[in-house]
Amino acid sequence: MSLQHLLSIADLEPGQLRALLDRAQELRPLALGGSTLRATLQGKTVCPLFFEASTRTRSSFMLAASRLGADVLPFDVANSSGKKGETAIDTMRTLEAMGVDCFVIRTAIDGELRALRDAAKPETRFINAGDGRSNHPTQGLLDMLTIRQHKGTDFSCLKVVIAGDILHSRVARSGLQALKILGCGEIRVCGPDSLMPDDGTLEGCKRVSRFDDAMAGADVVMMLRLQRERMEQGLVGSLESYFADYGLDTRRVALAAPDAIIMHPGPMNRGVEIADDVADGQQSVIFEQVSNGVAVRMAVLQAVFAA
Ligand code: ASP
């Protein structure tokens, strides 16, 4: 399995997507320690270049790269010459000139990632760690891996709910692309009208207005963070009314299938889109998603260096 870049789930063939998930599943025991794969990327340099904040994605990419034996350049954008006005492209080319082989990039600007890739040497690899509201492919992969671990590889019988701020969510976009490729039986989307995209993202999904109805019999519930940093004023009313209409509490969890899993990409707004006792409850797989992130990112790094 090889690919030079991973910019979007939509760029993957179904076979490549499945192969990445299979590889991540194999790597799962090594991902959380005791990796025997340190020779894999020896002599390679990986640089996380994050123009937006991150806890999970940046740390797990750094762990994944070091578990595979790469040198990791932990570049700190916030204290860089970006502050003096250096452009993202000049920053990337500067680091590339020091021998970085692979950039793991997060940017707030949709489309910036492809511009960076186009400005780089042809052999430099790029992995998308979240761009604007467009794509978060490794989150999509780790979400699919988590679903497979609980529900098996046949998604055709699954009812998956994606709820909340879909408009601003790159997690939802990458998740939807992956669910469609994997042949998910039914994808229900639910959230305020003001937070539903009308750009074709929801094609093939069932739009359900009442969250209770969306939850009925669901097998998988993917909650999304209300992304207030990307929001214009007035898209949602009070946080209390948002929770009343679209918050996941134990009463709503009881409407889903008894073995339904509850997912959230983090960071969570507890009490806004998800109640504490659901986030920390028996059906929550939120921290399994985090652990799967390391394995998925190892699989992706291996794939880009195999190209
Ligand atoms: N951490 C995810 C992202 O970077 C989800 C979120 O921020 O809501 O897109």
Coordinates of C-alpha atoms in Angstrom, one line a residue, residues 46-278:
V46 CA 8.8 14.3 9.6
C47 CA 7.6 17.8 10.5
P48 CA 4.2 18.6 12.0
L49 CA 3.5 22.1 10.7
F50 CA 0.4 23.3 12.5
F51 CA -1.0 26.7 11.8
E52 CA -4.0 25.9 14.0
A53 CA -4.3 24.5 17.5
S54 CA -4.3 20.8 18.1
T55 CA -4.0 18.3 21.0
R56 CA -4.8 14.9 19.6
T57 CA -3.7 15.1 16.0
R58 CA -0.3 16.7 16.5
S59 CA 0.7 14.6 19.4
S60 CA -0.4 11.3 17.8
F61 CA 1.4 12.1 14.5
M62 CA 4.6 12.8 16.5
L63 CA 4.2 9.6 18.4
A64 CA 3.4 7.7 15.3
A65 CA 6.5 9.1 13.5
S66 CA 8.8 8.3 16.4
R67 CA 7.4 4.8 16.8
L68 CA 8.5 4.2 13.2
G69 CA 11.9 5.6 13.9
A70 CA 11.7 8.9 12.0
D71 CA 13.3 12.1 13.2
V72 CA 10.6 14.5 14.2
L73 CA 11.0 18.2 13.9
P74 CA 8.5 19.7 16.4
F75 CA 8.2 23.0 14.7
D76 CA 6.3 25.6 16.8
V77 CA 4.4 27.9 14.4
A78 CA 3.3 30.2 17.2
N79 CA 6.9 31.3 18.0
S80 CA 8.2 31.2 14.5
S81 CA 9.0 33.9 11.9
G82 CA 5.4 33.6 10.9
K83 CA 5.0 36.3 13.6
K84 CA 7.3 38.5 11.5
G85 CA 5.2 38.0 8.5
E86 CA 6.9 35.1 6.8
T87 CA 4.4 33.3 4.6
A88 CA 3.3 29.7 5.1
I89 CA 5.0 28.7 1.8
D90 CA 8.3 30.3 2.8
T91 CA 8.1 28.6 6.2
M92 CA 7.5 25.3 4.6
R93 CA 10.3 25.7 2.0
T94 CA 12.7 26.8 4.7
L95 CA 12.1 23.6 6.7
E96 CA 12.2 21.6 3.5
A97 CA 15.6 23.0 2.8
M98 CA 16.7 21.5 6.2
G99 CA 15.8 18.1 5.0
V100 CA 12.2 17.5 6.0
D101 CA 10.8 14.6 3.9
C102 CA 7.2 14.8 5.0
F103 CA 5.0 17.6 6.3
V104 CA 2.0 17.0 8.4
I105 CA 0.0 20.1 7.9
R106 CA -3.0 21.8 9.7
T107 CA -4.3 25.0 8.3
A108 CA -7.4 27.1 8.9
I109 CA -7.5 28.0 5.2
D110 CA -9.3 25.7 2.8
G111 CA -7.1 25.0 -0.2
E112 CA -3.9 26.2 1.4
L113 CA -2.6 22.7 1.7
R114 CA -2.6 22.0 -2.1
A115 CA -0.9 25.4 -2.6
L116 CA 1.9 24.3 -0.2
R117 CA 2.2 20.9 -1.9
D118 CA 2.5 22.6 -5.3
A119 CA 5.2 24.9 -4.0
A120 CA 7.3 22.0 -2.6
K121 CA 9.9 19.7 -4.2
P122 CA 8.1 16.9 -6.1
E123 CA 9.5 14.2 -3.7
T124 CA 8.3 15.9 -0.5
R125 CA 5.3 14.2 1.1
F126 CA 2.2 15.9 2.5
I127 CA -0.3 14.6 4.9
N128 CA -3.4 16.7 5.8
A129 CA -4.0 17.1 9.5
G130 CA -7.1 19.2 9.0
D131 CA -7.6 22.1 6.5
G132 CA -10.3 24.6 7.2
R133 CA -13.7 23.0 7.1
S134 CA -12.8 20.8 4.1
N135 CA -10.9 17.6 5.1
H136 CA -9.5 15.8 8.1
P137 CA -8.6 12.4 6.4
T138 CA -6.8 10.8 9.3
Q139 CA -9.7 11.5 11.6
G140 CA -12.0 9.9 9.0
L141 CA -9.8 6.9 9.0
L142 CA -9.6 6.5 12.8
D143 CA -13.3 6.9 13.0
M144 CA -13.8 4.1 10.5
L145 CA -11.3 1.9 12.3
T146 CA -13.2 2.5 15.6
I147 CA -16.5 1.6 13.9
R148 CA -15.0 -1.5 12.4
Q149 CA -13.7 -2.7 15.7
H150 CA -17.1 -2.6 17.2
K151 CA -19.4 -3.3 14.3
G152 CA -17.3 -5.4 11.9
T153 CA -16.2 -4.6 8.3
D154 CA -19.7 -4.8 6.7
F155 CA -21.1 -1.3 7.0
S156 CA -24.1 -2.1 4.8
C157 CA -26.4 -2.8 7.8
L158 CA -25.3 0.1 9.9
K159 CA -27.4 3.2 10.8
V160 CA -24.9 6.0 11.5
V161 CA -26.0 9.4 12.9
I162 CA -23.8 12.5 12.4
A163 CA -25.1 15.3 14.6
G164 CA -24.4 18.9 15.3
D165 CA -22.3 21.5 13.5
I166 CA -21.8 19.8 10.1
L167 CA -21.4 23.1 8.3
H168 CA -18.0 23.9 9.9
S169 CA -16.8 20.3 10.3
R170 CA -14.0 18.8 8.3
V171 CA -14.4 15.7 10.5
A172 CA -18.0 15.3 9.2
R173 CA -16.9 15.8 5.6
S174 CA -14.1 13.2 5.8
G175 CA -16.3 10.9 7.8
L176 CA -19.1 11.1 5.2
Q177 CA -16.7 10.4 2.4
A178 CA -15.4 7.4 4.1
L179 CA -18.8 6.0 5.2
K180 CA -20.0 6.3 1.6
I181 CA -16.9 4.5 0.2
L182 CA -17.4 1.8 2.7
G183 CA -21.1 1.3 1.7
C184 CA -22.8 2.5 5.0
G185 CA -26.4 1.4 5.0
E186 CA -28.0 4.6 6.3
I187 CA -26.4 7.9 7.2
R188 CA -28.6 10.2 9.1
V189 CA -27.6 13.8 9.6
C190 CA -29.2 16.1 12.2
G191 CA -28.5 19.6 13.4
P192 CA -29.9 23.2 13.2
D193 CA -30.7 24.3 9.6
S194 CA -28.2 27.1 10.0
L195 CA -25.4 24.5 10.5
M196 CA -26.3 22.3 7.5
P197 CA -24.1 22.7 4.4
D198 CA -25.8 23.1 1.1
D199 CA -22.7 22.3 -1.1
G200 CA -23.5 18.7 -1.9
T201 CA -21.8 17.4 1.3
L202 CA -25.0 15.8 2.4
E203 CA -25.8 14.0 -0.8
G204 CA -27.0 10.5 -0.1
C205 CA -27.7 11.2 3.6
K206 CA -31.0 11.2 5.3
R207 CA -31.7 14.6 6.8
V208 CA -33.7 14.2 10.1
S209 CA -35.0 17.3 11.9
R210 CA -35.7 16.0 15.4
F211 CA -32.7 14.6 17.2
D212 CA -34.9 12.0 18.9
D213 CA -36.0 10.6 15.6
A214 CA -32.4 10.5 14.3
M215 CA -31.3 8.5 17.3
A216 CA -34.1 5.9 17.0
G217 CA -32.3 2.5 16.5
A218 CA -29.0 4.0 15.6
D219 CA -25.9 1.8 15.7
V220 CA -23.3 4.6 15.7
V221 CA -23.6 8.2 16.8
M222 CA -20.9 10.6 15.8
M223 CA -21.3 13.9 17.7
L224 CA -19.6 17.1 16.5
R225 CA -18.2 20.0 18.3
L226 CA -20.0 23.3 18.0
Q227 CA -17.2 25.2 16.2
R228 CA -17.7 28.7 17.6
E229 CA -14.3 29.9 16.4
R230 CA -15.5 29.4 12.7
M231 CA -18.9 30.8 13.3
E232 CA -20.5 34.1 12.3
Q233 CA -22.7 35.7 15.0
G234 CA -26.2 34.4 15.3
L235 CA -25.9 30.9 13.7
V236 CA -27.2 29.3 16.9
G237 CA -29.2 30.6 19.8
S238 CA -28.3 30.0 23.4
L239 CA -26.0 27.1 24.4
E240 CA -28.9 25.9 26.6
S241 CA -31.3 25.7 23.8
Y242 CA -28.7 24.0 21.6
F243 CA -28.2 21.3 24.2
A244 CA -32.0 20.9 24.6
D245 CA -32.5 20.4 20.9
Y246 CA -29.2 18.7 19.8
G247 CA -27.3 17.7 22.9
L248 CA -26.7 14.0 23.5
D249 CA -27.9 13.0 27.0
T250 CA -28.7 9.6 28.5
R251 CA -32.4 9.8 27.5
R252 CA -31.4 10.2 23.9
V253 CA -28.8 7.4 24.0
A254 CA -31.5 5.1 25.2
L255 CA -33.4 5.6 21.9
A256 CA -30.5 4.1 20.0
A257 CA -29.7 0.4 19.6
P258 CA -28.7 -1.0 22.9
D259 CA -25.1 -1.7 21.7
A260 CA -24.8 1.7 19.9
I261 CA -21.4 3.4 20.2
I262 CA -21.0 7.1 20.9
M263 CA -18.2 9.0 19.2
H264 CA -16.8 12.5 19.3
P265 CA -13.6 13.7 17.7
G266 CA -12.7 16.0 20.5
P267 CA -12.2 18.5 21.9
M268 CA -15.6 18.2 23.5
N269 CA -17.8 21.0 24.7
R270 CA -19.2 19.2 27.6
G271 CA -22.8 20.2 28.4
V272 CA -23.2 21.9 24.9
E273 CA -23.2 19.0 22.5
I274 CA -22.7 16.1 24.9
A275 CA -23.5 15.4 28.5
D276 CA -20.8 14.4 30.9
D277 CA -22.4 11.1 31.7
V278 CA -22.6 10.2 28.0

